[in-house]
PDB file of C-alpha atoms in Angstrom:
ATOM      1  CA  MET A  10     -65.999 -29.054 -29.306  1.00  0.00           C
ATOM      2  CA  ILE A  11     -63.611 -28.090 -32.074  1.00  0.00           C
ATOM      3  CA  GLY A  12     -63.074 -24.708 -30.471  1.00  0.00           C
ATOM      4  CA  PHE A  13     -62.274 -26.334 -27.150  1.00  0.00           C
ATOM      5  CA  LEU A  14     -59.749 -28.686 -28.737  1.00  0.00           C
ATOM      6  CA  GLY A  15     -58.144 -25.782 -30.562  1.00  0.00           C
ATOM      7  CA  SER A  16     -57.772 -23.803 -27.337  1.00  0.00           C
ATOM      8  CA  LEU A  17     -56.349 -26.842 -25.587  1.00  0.00           C
ATOM      9  CA  ALA A  18     -53.844 -27.405 -28.378  1.00  0.00           C
ATOM     10  CA  PHE A  19     -52.810 -23.757 -28.279  1.00  0.00           C
ATOM     11  CA  PHE A  20     -52.379 -23.963 -24.508  1.00  0.00           C
ATOM     12  CA  LEU A  21     -50.268 -27.115 -24.784  1.00  0.00           C
ATOM     13  CA  VAL A  22     -48.076 -25.554 -27.460  1.00  0.00           C
ATOM     14  CA  PHE A  23     -47.631 -22.474 -25.288  1.00  0.00           C
ATOM     15  CA  ILE A  24     -46.614 -24.607 -22.296  1.00  0.00           C
ATOM     16  CA  LEU A  25     -44.222 -26.583 -24.515  1.00  0.00           C
ATOM     17  CA  VAL A  26     -42.564 -23.407 -25.786  1.00  0.00           C
ATOM     18  CA  ILE A  27     -42.083 -22.101 -22.239  1.00  0.00           C
ATOM     19  CA  ALA A  28     -40.682 -25.456 -21.112  1.00  0.00           C
ATOM     20  CA  LEU A  29     -38.234 -25.561 -24.005  1.00  0.00           C
ATOM     21  CA  ALA A  30     -37.177 -21.983 -23.315  1.00  0.00           C
ATOM     22  CA  ASN A  31     -36.428 -22.887 -19.709  1.00  0.00           C
ATOM     23  CA  ALA A  32     -34.725 -26.121 -20.718  1.00  0.00           C
ATOM     24  CA  ILE A  33     -32.210 -24.446 -23.032  1.00  0.00           C
ATOM     25  CA  ARG A  34     -29.564 -22.288 -21.371  1.00  0.00           C
ATOM     26  CA  VAL A  35     -26.561 -20.506 -22.848  1.00  0.00           C
ATOM     27  CA  VAL A  36     -23.734 -20.330 -20.331  1.00  0.00           C
ATOM     28  CA  ARG A  37     -20.938 -17.813 -20.862  1.00  0.00           C
ATOM     29  CA  GLU A  38     -17.263 -18.637 -20.525  1.00  0.00           C
ATOM     30  CA  TYR A  39     -17.004 -16.967 -17.098  1.00  0.00           C
ATOM     31  CA  GLU A  40     -20.142 -18.669 -15.721  1.00  0.00           C
ATOM     32  CA  ARG A  41     -21.178 -22.125 -14.569  1.00  0.00           C
ATOM     33  CA  LEU A  42     -24.557 -23.731 -13.886  1.00  0.00           C
ATOM     34  CA  VAL A  43     -24.901 -25.899 -10.788  1.00  0.00           C
ATOM     35  CA  VAL A  44     -27.728 -28.320 -11.602  1.00  0.00           C
ATOM     36  CA  PHE A  45     -30.057 -29.981  -9.088  1.00  0.00           C
ATOM     37  CA  ARG A  46     -32.361 -32.788 -10.243  1.00  0.00           C
ATOM     38  CA  LEU A  47     -35.299 -33.365  -7.931  1.00  0.00           C
ATOM     39  CA  GLY A  48     -33.298 -31.661  -5.195  1.00  0.00           C
ATOM     40  CA  ARG A  49     -30.181 -33.790  -5.646  1.00  0.00           C
ATOM     41  CA  LEU A  50     -26.923 -32.271  -6.867  1.00  0.00           C
ATOM     42  CA  VAL A  51     -26.116 -33.493 -10.366  1.00  0.00           C
ATOM     43  CA  GLY A  52     -23.046 -31.386 -11.113  1.00  0.00           C
ATOM     44  CA  GLU A  53     -22.014 -28.255 -12.935  1.00  0.00           C
ATOM     45  CA  ARG A  54     -22.627 -27.470 -16.582  1.00  0.00           C
ATOM     46  CA  GLY A  55     -21.084 -25.031 -19.027  1.00  0.00           C
ATOM     47  CA  PRO A  56     -19.801 -23.099 -20.758  1.00  0.00           C
ATOM     48  CA  GLY A  57     -21.843 -23.267 -23.938  1.00  0.00           C
ATOM     49  CA  LEU A  58     -25.312 -24.659 -24.631  1.00  0.00           C
ATOM     50  CA  VAL A  59     -26.864 -26.557 -21.709  1.00  0.00           C
ATOM     51  CA  LEU A  60     -30.056 -28.628 -21.872  1.00  0.00           C
ATOM     52  CA  LEU A  61     -32.150 -29.094 -18.742  1.00  0.00           C
ATOM     53  CA  ILE A  62     -35.126 -31.323 -18.053  1.00  0.00           C
ATOM     54  CA  PRO A  63     -38.137 -29.049 -17.545  1.00  0.00           C
ATOM     55  CA  ILE A  64     -39.695 -29.078 -14.076  1.00  0.00           C
ATOM     56  CA  VAL A  65     -37.242 -31.748 -12.915  1.00  0.00           C
ATOM     57  CA  ASP A  66     -33.991 -29.761 -13.101  1.00  0.00           C
ATOM     58  CA  ARG A  67     -33.190 -26.540 -11.258  1.00  0.00           C
ATOM     59  CA  ALA A  68     -30.046 -24.580 -12.121  1.00  0.00           C
ATOM     60  CA  VAL A  69     -28.122 -21.983 -10.100  1.00  0.00           C
ATOM     61  CA  LYS A  70     -25.796 -19.679 -12.031  1.00  0.00           C
ATOM     62  CA  VAL A  71     -22.397 -18.868 -10.488  1.00  0.00           C
ATOM     63  CA  GLY A  72     -19.890 -16.306 -11.804  1.00  0.00           C
ATOM     64  CA  LEU A  73     -16.196 -17.184 -11.922  1.00  0.00           C
ATOM     65  CA  ARG A  74     -14.766 -13.693 -12.441  1.00  0.00           C
ATOM     66  CA  THR A  75     -12.795 -11.894  -9.744  1.00  0.00           C
ATOM     67  CA  VAL A  76     -14.979  -9.785  -7.461  1.00  0.00           C
ATOM     68  CA  ALA A  77     -13.719  -6.553  -5.866  1.00  0.00           C
ATOM     69  CA  MET A  78     -15.597  -5.931  -2.627  1.00  0.00           C
ATOM     70  CA  ASP A  79     -15.231  -2.951  -0.299  1.00  0.00           C
ATOM     71  CA  VAL A  80     -14.987  -3.748   3.394  1.00  0.00           C
ATOM     72  CA  PRO A  81     -16.902  -1.039   5.320  1.00  0.00           C
ATOM     73  CA  PRO A  82     -14.915   1.103   7.809  1.00  0.00           C
ATOM     74  CA  GLN A  83     -14.298  -0.746  11.062  1.00  0.00           C
ATOM     75  CA  ASP A  84     -13.556   0.768  14.480  1.00  0.00           C
ATOM     76  CA  ILE A  85     -10.376  -0.914  15.691  1.00  0.00           C
ATOM     77  CA  ILE A  86      -8.460  -0.602  18.962  1.00  0.00           C
ATOM     78  CA  THR A  87      -4.788  -1.262  18.279  1.00  0.00           C
ATOM     79  CA  LYS A  88      -2.441  -3.134  20.586  1.00  0.00           C
ATOM     80  CA  ASP A  89      -1.223   0.161  22.099  1.00  0.00           C
ATOM     81  CA  ASN A  90      -4.839   1.263  22.816  1.00  0.00           C
ATOM     82  CA  VAL A  91      -5.342   3.728  19.961  1.00  0.00           C
ATOM     83  CA  THR A  92      -8.796   3.832  18.351  1.00  0.00           C
ATOM     84  CA  VAL A  93      -8.690   4.079  14.559  1.00  0.00           C
ATOM     85  CA  LYS A  94     -11.172   3.602  11.731  1.00  0.00           C
ATOM     86  CA  VAL A  95      -9.936   1.321   8.942  1.00  0.00           C
ATOM     87  CA  ASN A  96     -11.484   0.194   5.673  1.00  0.00           C
ATOM     88  CA  ALA A  97     -10.170  -2.208   3.057  1.00  0.00           C
ATOM     89  CA  VAL A  98     -10.869  -3.861  -0.287  1.00  0.00           C
ATOM     90  CA  ILE A  99     -10.855  -7.614  -0.915  1.00  0.00           C
ATOM     91  CA  TYR A 100     -10.427  -9.421  -4.246  1.00  0.00           C
ATOM     92  CA  PHE A 101     -11.745 -12.973  -4.558  1.00  0.00           C
ATOM     93  CA  ARG A 102     -13.270 -15.398  -7.042  1.00  0.00           C
ATOM     94  CA  VAL A 103     -15.118 -18.710  -7.067  1.00  0.00           C
ATOM     95  CA  VAL A 104     -12.905 -21.677  -7.933  1.00  0.00           C
ATOM     96  CA  ALA A 105     -15.405 -24.440  -7.054  1.00  0.00           C
ATOM     97  CA  SER A 106     -18.931 -23.500  -8.086  1.00  0.00           C
ATOM     98  CA  GLN A 107     -20.594 -26.536  -6.492  1.00  0.00           C
ATOM     99  CA  GLN A 108     -19.141 -25.729  -3.069  1.00  0.00           C
ATOM    100  CA  ALA A 109     -20.112 -22.061  -3.432  1.00  0.00           C
ATOM    101  CA  VAL A 110     -23.750 -23.130  -3.840  1.00  0.00           C
ATOM    102  CA  VAL A 111     -23.965 -26.146  -1.529  1.00  0.00           C
ATOM    103  CA  GLU A 112     -21.680 -25.226   1.381  1.00  0.00           C
ATOM    104  CA  VAL A 113     -22.890 -21.659   2.021  1.00  0.00           C
ATOM    105  CA  GLU A 114     -26.189 -19.884   1.468  1.00  0.00           C
ATOM    106  CA  ASN A 115     -24.739 -16.652   0.046  1.00  0.00           C
ATOM    107  CA  TYR A 116     -20.998 -16.727  -0.530  1.00  0.00           C
ATOM    108  CA  LEU A 117     -20.808 -12.981  -1.283  1.00  0.00           C
ATOM    109  CA  TYR A 118     -22.400 -11.993   2.021  1.00  0.00           C
ATOM    110  CA  ALA A 119     -20.461 -14.632   3.953  1.00  0.00           C
ATOM    111  CA  THR A 120     -17.129 -13.493   2.502  1.00  0.00           C
ATOM    112  CA  SER A 121     -17.936  -9.882   3.371  1.00  0.00           C
ATOM    113  CA  GLN A 122     -18.708 -10.784   6.989  1.00  0.00           C
ATOM    114  CA  ILE A 123     -15.552 -12.875   7.334  1.00  0.00           C
ATOM    115  CA  ALA A 124     -13.491  -9.999   5.926  1.00  0.00           C
ATOM    116  CA  GLN A 125     -14.926  -7.528   8.461  1.00  0.00           C
ATOM    117  CA  THR A 126     -14.352  -9.720  11.504  1.00  0.00           C
ATOM    118  CA  THR A 127     -10.859 -10.714  10.357  1.00  0.00           C
ATOM    119  CA  LEU A 128      -9.944  -7.078   9.727  1.00  0.00           C
ATOM    120  CA  ARG A 129     -10.816  -6.182  13.323  1.00  0.00           C
ATOM    121  CA  SER A 130      -9.050  -9.248  14.701  1.00  0.00           C
ATOM    122  CA  ILE A 131      -5.743  -8.994  12.808  1.00  0.00           C
ATOM    123  CA  LEU A 132      -5.311  -5.219  12.956  1.00  0.00           C
ATOM    124  CA  GLY A 133      -6.266  -5.199  16.637  1.00  0.00           C
ATOM    125  CA  GLN A 134      -3.123  -7.243  17.329  1.00  0.00           C
ATOM    126  CA  ALA A 135      -0.838  -4.632  15.726  1.00  0.00           C
ATOM    127  CA  GLU A 136       0.483  -1.390  17.172  1.00  0.00           C
ATOM    128  CA  LEU A 137      -0.239   1.944  15.520  1.00  0.00           C
ATOM    129  CA  ASP A 138       3.288   2.352  14.122  1.00  0.00           C
ATOM    130  CA  GLU A 139       3.097  -1.122  12.606  1.00  0.00           C
ATOM    131  CA  LEU A 140      -0.322  -0.359  11.127  1.00  0.00           C
ATOM    132  CA  LEU A 141       1.047   2.758   9.432  1.00  0.00           C
ATOM    133  CA  ALA A 142       4.488   1.506   8.386  1.00  0.00           C
ATOM    134  CA  GLU A 143       4.090  -2.238   7.739  1.00  0.00           C
ATOM    135  CA  ARG A 144       0.951  -2.235   5.626  1.00  0.00           C
ATOM    136  CA  GLU A 145       2.210  -4.919   3.243  1.00  0.00           C
ATOM    137  CA  LYS A 146       2.795  -7.462   6.015  1.00  0.00           C
ATOM    138  CA  LEU A 147      -0.672  -6.875   7.459  1.00  0.00           C
ATOM    139  CA  ASN A 148      -2.266  -7.201   4.011  1.00  0.00           C
ATOM    140  CA  GLN A 149      -0.599 -10.569   3.557  1.00  0.00           C
ATOM    141  CA  ALA A 150      -1.742 -11.759   6.989  1.00  0.00           C
ATOM    142  CA  LEU A 151      -5.324 -10.699   6.235  1.00  0.00           C
ATOM    143  CA  GLN A 152      -5.279 -12.493   2.879  1.00  0.00           C
ATOM    144  CA  GLN A 153      -4.022 -15.747   4.382  1.00  0.00           C
ATOM    145  CA  VAL A 154      -6.545 -15.803   7.241  1.00  0.00           C
ATOM    146  CA  ILE A 155      -9.575 -14.893   5.096  1.00  0.00           C
ATOM    147  CA  ASP A 156      -8.578 -17.329   2.352  1.00  0.00           C
ATOM    148  CA  ARG A 157      -8.236 -20.147   4.870  1.00  0.00           C
ATOM    149  CA  GLN A 158     -11.775 -19.524   6.148  1.00  0.00           C
ATOM    150  CA  THR A 159     -13.411 -19.212   2.716  1.00  0.00           C
ATOM    151  CA  GLU A 160     -11.647 -22.222   1.188  1.00  0.00           C
ATOM    152  CA  PRO A 161     -14.427 -24.702   2.213  1.00  0.00           C
ATOM    153  CA  TRP A 162     -16.880 -22.540   0.249  1.00  0.00           C
ATOM    154  CA  GLY A 163     -14.882 -22.823  -2.968  1.00  0.00           C
ATOM    155  CA  VAL A 164     -13.848 -19.148  -2.750  1.00  0.00           C
ATOM    156  CA  LYS A 165     -10.238 -18.097  -3.356  1.00  0.00           C
ATOM    157  CA  VAL A 166      -9.160 -14.774  -1.817  1.00  0.00           C
ATOM    158  CA  THR A 167      -6.299 -13.404  -3.910  1.00  0.00           C
ATOM    159  CA  THR A 168      -5.644  -9.949  -2.441  1.00  0.00           C
ATOM    160  CA  VAL A 169      -6.601  -7.861   0.575  1.00  0.00           C
ATOM    161  CA  GLU A 170      -5.570  -4.200   0.717  1.00  0.00           C
ATOM    162  CA  VAL A 171      -6.016  -1.825   3.651  1.00  0.00           C
ATOM    163  CA  LYS A 172      -7.170   1.433   2.060  1.00  0.00           C
ATOM    164  CA  ASN A 173      -7.488   4.171   4.686  1.00  0.00           C
ATOM    165  CA  VAL A 174      -6.491   4.509   8.327  1.00  0.00           C
ATOM    166  CA  ASP A 175      -8.350   7.408   9.949  1.00  0.00           C
ATOM    167  CA  LEU A 176      -6.674   8.668  13.129  1.00  0.00           C
ATOM    168  CA  PRO A 177      -8.184  10.868  15.860  1.00  0.00           C
ATOM    169  CA  GLN A 178      -7.283  14.562  15.657  1.00  0.00           C
ATOM    170  CA  GLU A 179      -5.124  14.506  18.788  1.00  0.00           C
ATOM    171  CA  MET A 180      -3.181  11.530  17.439  1.00  0.00           C
ATOM    172  CA  GLN A 181      -2.624  13.313  14.125  1.00  0.00           C
ATOM    173  CA  ARG A 182      -1.208  16.325  15.983  1.00  0.00           C
ATOM    174  CA  ALA A 183       1.047  14.072  18.066  1.00  0.00           C
ATOM    175  CA  ILE A 184       2.391  12.361  14.943  1.00  0.00           C
ATOM    176  CA  ALA A 185       2.983  15.764  13.317  1.00  0.00           C
ATOM    177  CA  ARG A 186       4.978  16.922  16.360  1.00  0.00           C
ATOM    178  CA  GLN A 187       6.970  13.705  16.320  1.00  0.00           C
ATOM    179  CA  ALA A 188       7.765  14.124  12.619  1.00  0.00           C
ATOM    180  CA  GLU A 189       8.837  17.741  13.176  1.00  0.00           C
ATOM    181  CA  ALA A 190      11.113  16.712  16.047  1.00  0.00           C
ATOM    182  CA  GLU A 191      12.646  14.014  13.854  1.00  0.00           C
ATOM    183  CA  ARG A 192      13.320  16.547  11.077  1.00  0.00           C
ATOM    184  CA  GLU A 193      14.981  18.920  13.551  1.00  0.00           C
ATOM    185  CA  ARG A 194      17.128  16.093  14.894  1.00  0.00           C
ATOM    186  CA  ARG A 195      18.285  15.158  11.404  1.00  0.00           C
ATOM    187  CA  ALA A 196      19.064  18.818  10.602  1.00  0.00           C
ATOM    188  CA  LYS A 197      21.194  19.110  13.748  1.00  0.00           C
ATOM    189  CA  VAL A 198      23.028  15.896  12.927  1.00  0.00           C
ATOM    190  CA  ILE A 199      23.759  17.106   9.390  1.00  0.00           C
ATOM    191  CA  ASN A 200      24.908  20.507  10.704  1.00  0.00           C
ATOM    192  CA  ALA A 201      27.189  18.871  13.276  1.00  0.00           C
ATOM    193  CA  GLU A 202      28.628  16.591  10.605  1.00  0.00           C
ATOM    194  CA  GLY A 203      29.351  19.614   8.422  1.00  0.00           C
ATOM    195  CA  GLU A 204      31.058  21.434  11.303  1.00  0.00           C
ATOM    196  CA  TYR A 205      33.165  18.362  12.014  1.00  0.00           C
ATOM    197  CA  GLN A 206      34.293  18.051   8.401  1.00  0.00           C
ATOM    198  CA  ALA A 207      35.056  21.794   8.204  1.00  0.00           C
ATOM    199  CA  SER A 208      37.132  21.688  11.398  1.00  0.00           C
ATOM    200  CA  ALA A 209      39.021  18.656  10.088  1.00  0.00           C
ATOM    201  CA  ARG A 210      39.849  20.530   6.880  1.00  0.00           C
ATOM    202  CA  LEU A 211      40.974  23.596   8.844  1.00  0.00           C
ATOM    203  CA  ALA A 212      43.208  21.421  10.999  1.00  0.00           C
ATOM    204  CA  GLU A 213      44.789  19.913   7.883  1.00  0.00           C
ATOM    205  CA  ALA A 214      45.324  23.386   6.399  1.00  0.00           C
ATOM    206  CA  ALA A 215      46.918  24.643   9.630  1.00  0.00           C
ATOM    207  CA  ALA A 216      49.253  21.657   9.681  1.00  0.00           C
ATOM    208  CA  ILE A 217      50.351  22.317   6.095  1.00  0.00           C
ATOM    209  CA  ILE A 218      50.922  26.030   6.762  1.00  0.00           C
ATOM    210  CA  GLY A 219      52.870  25.169   9.919  1.00  0.00           C
ATOM    211  CA  ARG A 220      55.236  22.968   7.934  1.00  0.00           C
ATOM    212  CA  GLU A 221      55.670  25.512   5.111  1.00  0.00           C
ATOM    213  CA  PRO A 222      56.184  29.150   6.317  1.00  0.00           C
ATOM    214  CA  ALA A 223      56.132  30.378   2.724  1.00  0.00           C
ATOM    215  CA  ALA A 224      52.556  29.150   2.422  1.00  0.00           C
ATOM    216  CA  LEU A 225      51.561  31.460   5.278  1.00  0.00           C
ATOM    217  CA  GLN A 226      53.147  34.425   3.528  1.00  0.00           C
ATOM    218  CA  LEU A 227      51.364  33.586   0.269  1.00  0.00           C
ATOM    219  CA  ARG A 228      48.074  33.337   2.117  1.00  0.00           C
ATOM    220  CA  TYR A 229      48.802  36.693   3.740  1.00  0.00           C
ATOM    221  CA  LEU A 230      49.402  38.305   0.332  1.00  0.00           C
ATOM    222  CA  GLN A 231      46.206  36.761  -1.023  1.00  0.00           C
ATOM    223  CA  THR A 232      44.232  38.197   1.884  1.00  0.00           C
ATOM    224  CA  LEU A 233      45.721  41.654   1.255  1.00  0.00           C
ATOM    225  CA  ALA A 234      44.751  41.426  -2.412  1.00  0.00           C
ATOM    226  CA  GLU A 235      41.181  40.529  -1.495  1.00  0.00           C
ATOM    227  CA  ILE A 236      40.939  43.435   0.956  1.00  0.00           C
ATOM    228  CA  ALA A 237      42.300  45.867  -1.634  1.00  0.00           C
ATOM    229  CA  THR A 238      39.789  44.652  -4.212  1.00  0.00           C
ATOM    230  CA  GLU A 239      36.725  44.801  -1.977  1.00  0.00           C
ATOM    231  CA  ASN A 240      37.443  48.081  -0.111  1.00  0.00           C
ATOM    232  CA  ASN A 241      38.304  51.398  -1.777  1.00  0.00           C
ATOM    233  CA  SER A 242      39.266  53.093   1.506  1.00  0.00           C
ATOM    234  CA  THR A 243      42.748  53.157   2.989  1.00  0.00           C
ATOM    235  CA  THR A 244      43.512  50.133   5.138  1.00  0.00           C
ATOM    236  CA  ILE A 245      46.292  49.988   7.737  1.00  0.00           C
ATOM    237  CA  PHE A 246      47.578  46.523   8.529  1.00  0.00           C
ATOM    238  CA  PRO A 247      50.632  45.178  10.353  1.00  0.00           C
ATOM    239  CA  VAL A 248      53.398  43.547   8.380  1.00  0.00           C
ATOM    240  CA  PRO A 249      55.008  40.465   9.944  1.00  0.00           C
ATOM    241  CA  VAL A 250      58.758  40.692  10.557  1.00  0.00           C
ATOM    242  CA  ASP A 251      59.255  37.324   8.909  1.00  0.00           C
ATOM    243  CA  PHE A 252      57.710  38.710   5.782  1.00  0.00           C
ATOM    244  CA  LEU A 253      60.227  41.651   5.641  1.00  0.00           C
ATOM    245  CA  ARG A 254      63.229  39.596   6.631  1.00  0.00           C
ATOM    246  CA  ALA A 255      63.888  38.567   3.039  1.00  0.00           C
ATOM    247  CA  PHE A 256      63.950  42.218   1.904  1.00  0.00           C
ATOM    248  CA  MET A 257      66.232  43.237   4.793  1.00  0.00           C
ATOM    249  CA  SER A 258      68.694  40.480   3.918  1.00  0.00           C
ATOM    250  CA  SER A 259      68.823  41.664   0.312  1.00  0.00           C
ATOM    251  CA  ALA A 260      69.505  45.265   1.401  1.00  0.00           C
ATOM    252  CA  GLU A 261      72.366  44.229   3.690  1.00  0.00           C
ATOM    253  CA  ARG A 262      74.020  42.246   0.911  1.00  0.00           C
ATOM    254  CA  GLY A 263      73.750  45.305  -1.349  1.00  0.00           C
ATOM    255  CA  LYS A 264      75.707  47.420   1.117  1.00  0.00           C
TER     256      LYS A 264
END
């Protein structure tokens, strides 16, 4: 009889220790406990030391830190009928732990599914050029739509970023040809602009020389000096009459 009572006492102490261990919870700063008492929502507890009633209370732990979740690659047909494969990353966090537990079965899975369907819907309304060039505007549209749908679950979507846009090979070649044609066009425009500026400068120089005959003679002498410096061979060149007229006038006055 004594042995039976001792075993019973040991068993009761063991059950009491387990119950106390389950009744005492330490909740970190970035966590909350959503407590249900006999199936009815009581509220959230934490952070710090939380005491629960054994057997009666059931607690669900919810993290409040920001979660970075990859959105798997999605096949998307753009507005101009181009098939691309796009993936993204979404940043969100729980702002109302009770709603995250009561309103949705698994808020992580639900947010992932909403992100995938919204990615296909929003990007399918954009053209390929917009998808490649206006990434920031599309990211903002995705964030607003996903956040509006997850708000009843107590989930706040802070950022959505489109990561990669995979194009078909033929589309990549077409874009490369388009970029090359654009570079050639810009080169021709720059070359034409340079020719225009050079011709304008030449016209100004011709006008100045036309007004000042002495400038033409000085330019002629400069050209002769350059030819004499660059070439060691004998060079025959015509001499303008206007250039010799000054020397002829001096000779006549000497006579």
